Short mmCIF file of C-alpha atoms in Angstrom, two decimals:
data_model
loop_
_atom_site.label_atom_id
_atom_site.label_comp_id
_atom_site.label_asym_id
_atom_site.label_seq_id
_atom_site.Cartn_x
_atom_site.Cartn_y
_atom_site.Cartn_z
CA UNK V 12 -4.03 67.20 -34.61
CA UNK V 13 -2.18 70.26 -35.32
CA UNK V 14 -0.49 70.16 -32.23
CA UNK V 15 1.63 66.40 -33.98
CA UNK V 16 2.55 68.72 -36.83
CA UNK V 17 5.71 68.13 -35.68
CA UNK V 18 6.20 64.45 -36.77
CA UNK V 19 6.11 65.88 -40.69
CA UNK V 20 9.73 67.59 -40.02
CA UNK V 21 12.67 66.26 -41.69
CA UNK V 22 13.89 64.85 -38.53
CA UNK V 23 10.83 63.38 -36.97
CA UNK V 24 10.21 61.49 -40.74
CA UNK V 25 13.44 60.34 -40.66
CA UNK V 26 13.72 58.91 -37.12
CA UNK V 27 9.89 57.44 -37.83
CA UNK V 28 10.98 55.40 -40.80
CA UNK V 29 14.08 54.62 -38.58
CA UNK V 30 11.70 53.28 -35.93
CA UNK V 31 9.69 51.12 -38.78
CA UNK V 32 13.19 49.26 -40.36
CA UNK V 33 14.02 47.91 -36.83
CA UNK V 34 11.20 46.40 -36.06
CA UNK V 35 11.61 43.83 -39.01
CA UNK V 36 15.38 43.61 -38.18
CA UNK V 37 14.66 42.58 -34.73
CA UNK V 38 12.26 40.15 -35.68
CA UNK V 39 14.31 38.55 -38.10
CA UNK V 40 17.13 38.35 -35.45
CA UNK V 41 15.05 36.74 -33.08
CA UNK V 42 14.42 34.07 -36.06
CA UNK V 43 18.07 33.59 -36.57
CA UNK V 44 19.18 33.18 -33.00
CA UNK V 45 16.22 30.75 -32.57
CA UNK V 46 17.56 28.93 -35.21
CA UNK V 47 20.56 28.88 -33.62
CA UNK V 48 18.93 27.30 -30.51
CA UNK V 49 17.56 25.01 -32.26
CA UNK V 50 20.91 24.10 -34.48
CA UNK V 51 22.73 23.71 -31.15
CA UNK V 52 20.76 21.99 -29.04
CA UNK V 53 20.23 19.54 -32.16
CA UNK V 54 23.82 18.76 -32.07
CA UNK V 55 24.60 19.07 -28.26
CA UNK V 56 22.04 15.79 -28.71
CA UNK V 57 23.66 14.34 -31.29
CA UNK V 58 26.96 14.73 -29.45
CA UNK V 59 25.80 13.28 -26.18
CA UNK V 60 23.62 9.96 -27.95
CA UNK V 61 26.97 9.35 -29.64
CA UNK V 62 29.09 9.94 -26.64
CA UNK V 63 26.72 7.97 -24.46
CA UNK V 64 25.88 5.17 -27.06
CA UNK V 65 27.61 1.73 -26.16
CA UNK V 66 30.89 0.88 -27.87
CA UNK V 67 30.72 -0.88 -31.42
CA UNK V 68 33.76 -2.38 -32.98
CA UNK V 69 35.14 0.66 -35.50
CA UNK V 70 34.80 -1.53 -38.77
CA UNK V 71 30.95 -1.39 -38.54
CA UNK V 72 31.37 2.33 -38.64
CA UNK V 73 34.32 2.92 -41.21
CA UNK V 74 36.22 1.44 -44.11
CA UNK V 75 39.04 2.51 -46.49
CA UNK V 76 37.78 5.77 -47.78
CA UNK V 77 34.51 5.94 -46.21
CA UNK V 78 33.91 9.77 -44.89
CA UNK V 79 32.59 10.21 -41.05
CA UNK V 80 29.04 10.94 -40.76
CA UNK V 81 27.56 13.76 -38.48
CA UNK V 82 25.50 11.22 -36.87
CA UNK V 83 28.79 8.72 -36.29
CA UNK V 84 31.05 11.33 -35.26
CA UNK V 85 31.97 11.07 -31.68
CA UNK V 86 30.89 7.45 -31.44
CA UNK V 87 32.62 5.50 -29.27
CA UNK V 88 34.19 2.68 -31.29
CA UNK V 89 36.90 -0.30 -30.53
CA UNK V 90 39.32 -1.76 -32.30
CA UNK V 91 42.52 -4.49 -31.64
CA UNK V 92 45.58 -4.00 -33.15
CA UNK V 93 49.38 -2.99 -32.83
CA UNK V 94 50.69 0.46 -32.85
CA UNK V 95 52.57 0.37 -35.29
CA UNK V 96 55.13 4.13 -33.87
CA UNK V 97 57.96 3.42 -36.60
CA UNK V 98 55.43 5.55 -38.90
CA UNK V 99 53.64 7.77 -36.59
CA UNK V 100 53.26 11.43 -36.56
CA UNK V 101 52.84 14.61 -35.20
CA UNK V 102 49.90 17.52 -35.81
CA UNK V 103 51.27 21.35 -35.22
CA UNK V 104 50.01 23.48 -33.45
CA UNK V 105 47.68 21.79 -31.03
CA UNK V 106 46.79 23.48 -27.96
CA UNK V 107 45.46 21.45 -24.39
CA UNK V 108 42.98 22.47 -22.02
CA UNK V 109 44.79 25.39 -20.65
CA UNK V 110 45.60 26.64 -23.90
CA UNK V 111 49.21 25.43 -24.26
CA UNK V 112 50.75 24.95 -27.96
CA UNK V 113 52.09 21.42 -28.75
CA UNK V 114 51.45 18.66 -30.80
CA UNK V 115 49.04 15.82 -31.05
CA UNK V 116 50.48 12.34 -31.53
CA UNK V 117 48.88 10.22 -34.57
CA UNK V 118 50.03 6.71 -34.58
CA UNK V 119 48.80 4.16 -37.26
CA UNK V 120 47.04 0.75 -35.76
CA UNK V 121 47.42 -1.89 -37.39
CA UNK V 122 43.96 -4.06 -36.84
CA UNK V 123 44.19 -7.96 -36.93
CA UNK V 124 43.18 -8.22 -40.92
CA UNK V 125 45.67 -5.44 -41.88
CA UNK V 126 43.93 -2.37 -42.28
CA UNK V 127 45.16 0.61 -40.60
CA UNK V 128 43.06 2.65 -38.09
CA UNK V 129 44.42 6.63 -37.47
CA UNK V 130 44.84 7.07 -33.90
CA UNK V 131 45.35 10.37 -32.07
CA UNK V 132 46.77 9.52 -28.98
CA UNK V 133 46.45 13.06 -27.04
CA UNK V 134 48.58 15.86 -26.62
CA UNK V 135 52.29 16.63 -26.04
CA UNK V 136 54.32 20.03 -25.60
CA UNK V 137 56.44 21.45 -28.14
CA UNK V 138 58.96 22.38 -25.83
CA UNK V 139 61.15 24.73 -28.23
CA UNK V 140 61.91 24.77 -31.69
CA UNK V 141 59.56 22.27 -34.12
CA UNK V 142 61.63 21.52 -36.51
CA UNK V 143 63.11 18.24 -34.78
CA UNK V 144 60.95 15.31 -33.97
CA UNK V 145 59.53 15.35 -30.45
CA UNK V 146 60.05 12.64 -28.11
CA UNK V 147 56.79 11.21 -27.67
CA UNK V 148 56.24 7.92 -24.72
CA UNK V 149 55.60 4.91 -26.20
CA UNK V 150 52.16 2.80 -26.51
CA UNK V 151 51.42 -0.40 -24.78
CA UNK V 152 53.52 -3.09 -27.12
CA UNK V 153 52.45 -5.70 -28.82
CA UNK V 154 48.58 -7.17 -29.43
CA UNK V 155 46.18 -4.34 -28.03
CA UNK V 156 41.96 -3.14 -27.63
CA UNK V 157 41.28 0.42 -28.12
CA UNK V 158 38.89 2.31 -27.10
CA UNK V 159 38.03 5.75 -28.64
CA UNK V 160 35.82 8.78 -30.40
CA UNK V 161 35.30 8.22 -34.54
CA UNK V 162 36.09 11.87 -35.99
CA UNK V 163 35.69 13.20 -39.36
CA UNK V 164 38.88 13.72 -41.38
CA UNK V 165 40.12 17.18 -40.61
CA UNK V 166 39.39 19.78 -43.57
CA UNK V 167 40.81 23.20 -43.75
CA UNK V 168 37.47 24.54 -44.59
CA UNK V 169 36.18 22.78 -41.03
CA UNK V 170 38.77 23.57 -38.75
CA UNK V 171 40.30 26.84 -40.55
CA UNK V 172 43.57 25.31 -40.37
CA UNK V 173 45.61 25.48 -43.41
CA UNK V 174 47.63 22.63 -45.30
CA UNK V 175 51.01 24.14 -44.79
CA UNK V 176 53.21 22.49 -46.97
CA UNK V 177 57.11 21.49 -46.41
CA UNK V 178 57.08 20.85 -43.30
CA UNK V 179 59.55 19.00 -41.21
CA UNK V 180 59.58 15.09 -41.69
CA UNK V 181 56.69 13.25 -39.68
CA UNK V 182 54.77 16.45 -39.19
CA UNK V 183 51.50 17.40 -40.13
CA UNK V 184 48.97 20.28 -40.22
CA UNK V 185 45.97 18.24 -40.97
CA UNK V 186 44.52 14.85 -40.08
CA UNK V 187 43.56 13.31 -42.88
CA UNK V 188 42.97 9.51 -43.68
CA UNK V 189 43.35 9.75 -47.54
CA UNK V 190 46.66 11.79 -47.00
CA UNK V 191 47.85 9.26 -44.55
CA UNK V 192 46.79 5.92 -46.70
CA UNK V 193 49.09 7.46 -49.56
CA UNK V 194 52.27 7.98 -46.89
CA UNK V 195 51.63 4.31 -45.55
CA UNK V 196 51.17 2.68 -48.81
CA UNK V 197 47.85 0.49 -47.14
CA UNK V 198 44.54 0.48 -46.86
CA UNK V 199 43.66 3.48 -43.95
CA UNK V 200 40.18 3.51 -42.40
CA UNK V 201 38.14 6.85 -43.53
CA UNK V 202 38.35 9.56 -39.98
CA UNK V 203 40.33 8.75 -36.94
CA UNK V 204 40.02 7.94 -33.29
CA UNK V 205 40.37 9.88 -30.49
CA UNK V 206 41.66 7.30 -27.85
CA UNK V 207 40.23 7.16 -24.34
CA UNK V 208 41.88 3.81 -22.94
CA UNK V 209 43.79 2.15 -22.47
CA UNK V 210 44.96 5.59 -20.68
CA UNK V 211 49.13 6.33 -21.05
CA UNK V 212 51.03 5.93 -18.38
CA UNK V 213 52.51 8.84 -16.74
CA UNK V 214 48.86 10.63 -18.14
CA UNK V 215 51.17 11.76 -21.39
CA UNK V 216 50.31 12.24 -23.83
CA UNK V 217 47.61 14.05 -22.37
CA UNK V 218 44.41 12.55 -23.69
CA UNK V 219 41.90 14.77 -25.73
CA UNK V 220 38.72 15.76 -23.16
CA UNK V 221 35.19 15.08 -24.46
CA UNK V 222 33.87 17.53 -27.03
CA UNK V 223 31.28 20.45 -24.79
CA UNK V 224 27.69 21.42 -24.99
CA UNK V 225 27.53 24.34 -26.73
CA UNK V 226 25.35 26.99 -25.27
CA UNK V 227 22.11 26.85 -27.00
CA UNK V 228 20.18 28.84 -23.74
CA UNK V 229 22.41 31.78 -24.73
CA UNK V 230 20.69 31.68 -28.50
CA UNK V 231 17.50 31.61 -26.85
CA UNK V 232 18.11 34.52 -24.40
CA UNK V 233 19.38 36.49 -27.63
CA UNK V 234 16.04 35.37 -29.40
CA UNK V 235 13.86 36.56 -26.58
CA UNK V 236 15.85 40.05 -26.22
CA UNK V 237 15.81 40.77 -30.04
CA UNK V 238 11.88 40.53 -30.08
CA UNK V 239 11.47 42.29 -27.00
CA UNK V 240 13.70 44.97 -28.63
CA UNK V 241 11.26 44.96 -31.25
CA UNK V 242 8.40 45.59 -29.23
CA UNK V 243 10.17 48.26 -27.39
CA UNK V 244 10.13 50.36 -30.42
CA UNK V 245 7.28 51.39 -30.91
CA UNK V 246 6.46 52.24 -27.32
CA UNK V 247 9.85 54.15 -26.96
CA UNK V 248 8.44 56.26 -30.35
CA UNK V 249 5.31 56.99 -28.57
CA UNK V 250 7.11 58.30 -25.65
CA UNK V 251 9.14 60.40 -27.46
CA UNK V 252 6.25 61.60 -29.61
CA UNK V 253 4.42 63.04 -26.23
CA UNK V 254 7.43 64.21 -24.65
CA UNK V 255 8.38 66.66 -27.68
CA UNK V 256 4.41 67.50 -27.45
CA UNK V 257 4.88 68.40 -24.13
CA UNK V 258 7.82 70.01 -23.91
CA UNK V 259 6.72 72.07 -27.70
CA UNK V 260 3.52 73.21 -25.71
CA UNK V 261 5.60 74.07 -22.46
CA UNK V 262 7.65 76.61 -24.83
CA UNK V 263 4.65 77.79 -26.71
CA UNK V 264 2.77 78.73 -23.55
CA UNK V 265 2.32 82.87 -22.72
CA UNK V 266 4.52 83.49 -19.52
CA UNK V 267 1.87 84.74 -17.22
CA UNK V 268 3.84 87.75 -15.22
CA UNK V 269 2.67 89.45 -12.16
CA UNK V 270 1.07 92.46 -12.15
CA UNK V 271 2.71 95.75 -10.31
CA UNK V 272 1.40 96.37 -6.79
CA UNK V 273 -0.26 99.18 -5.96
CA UNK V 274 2.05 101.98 -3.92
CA UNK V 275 0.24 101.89 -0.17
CA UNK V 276 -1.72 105.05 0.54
CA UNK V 277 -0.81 107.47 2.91
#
């Protein structure tokens, strides 16, 4: 074994112990991103069963202060009411499917016992400055059903958006019911909607698009490349081992030279 004498040199030890700290490391990668599979595919079918579940009327899911449920977010809920666009607002900084920066319209609806339900509308451009007010199309009038997707109130912690204060009148950062109840002065259902019909006229504002599957495969393509990393390791050490062998007994080896040849006789 003389020959692996070799693997006790400063640099050999160091890239062997190397070797041995990635092989955990991999492993526990693989462990992560397959708990990231899992994670994600969890809640691509949590999204879909909500988004696919039939409609239920939005009191059953909701009340005054009541905070939106991972398992009732997205459900498609209904409600009939008024718009009530007097005391709507606008959220900054809002972006549509092709990345464009406007504003989403949030109009209180006021249901048939009193209680107001947030509504978001959809999207509009900011079209300049937004410090005025945006023009924003009007609602169907009068007695109205609704149709839409129950969110969460919007946290900065959630969305990373901050609470900007003193901003211009009717504008928000956030979407939040308890903020909103105080404004109104009545009783505001906990989350909002995300209406889906009666669709606007003139398709503005543009309405929100369904929520997307996130890509759990590409967790589990991760997981299986981290543990196939870590079983590369060690065969990528061997090979290195027997090519520094080889190449150690290549230099090591007597050059054999060729002897003179004898002058011819004459």
């Amino acid at each position: 074994m003389h020959r692996y004498r070799f693997l006790l040199t400063r640099q050999w030890v160091i890239l062997t112990l190397f070797s041995l700290a990635l092989i955990p490391t991999m492993i526990r990668l693989g462990f992560w991103q397959q708990d990231r599979y899992e994670e994600r595919t969890a809640r691509n079918q949590l999204v879909s069963d909500a988004l696919n579940a039939k409609p239920v009327a939005v009191e059953t899911l909701t009340s005054p202060g009541h905070t939106v449920t991972r398992s009732e977010r997205y459900h498609s809920v209904t409600a009939t009411g008024t718009f009530d666009t007097s005391r709507e607002v606008v959220v900054r900084r809002r972006v549509n499917a092709d990345d464009e920066v406007g504003f989403h319209v949030l109009t209180p609806f006021v249901l048939t016992d009193g209680k107001v339900l947030l509504v978001n509308r959809g999207w509009i451009p900011a079209n300049g400055a937004q410090t005025a007010f945006p023009k924003i199309p009007a609602p169907p009038a009068g007695r109205t059903t609704v149709t839409g997707r129950l969110k969460p109130d919007e946290t900065t912690s959630a969305s990373g958006i901050k609470d900007v204060k003193g901003l211009p009148d009717r504008q928000v950062m956030l979407i939040s019911s308890e903020q909103q109840a105080r404004r109104l002065g009545a009783e505001v259902l906990g989350g909002y909607v995300e209406q889906t019909a009666p669709e606007p006229k003139g398709d503005t504002p543009q309405q929100i698009s369904s929520p997307g599957k996130e890509d759990a495969p590409l967790n589990y393509a991760y997981m299986i490349q981290w543990w196939l990393f870590a079983a590369g390791v060690p065969v990528g050490w061997v090979v290195l081992v027997r090519r520094e062998n080889r190449e150690r007994e290549t230099a090591a080896a007597p050059e054999e030279t060729a002897a003179p040849a004898e002058p011819a006789g004459v």
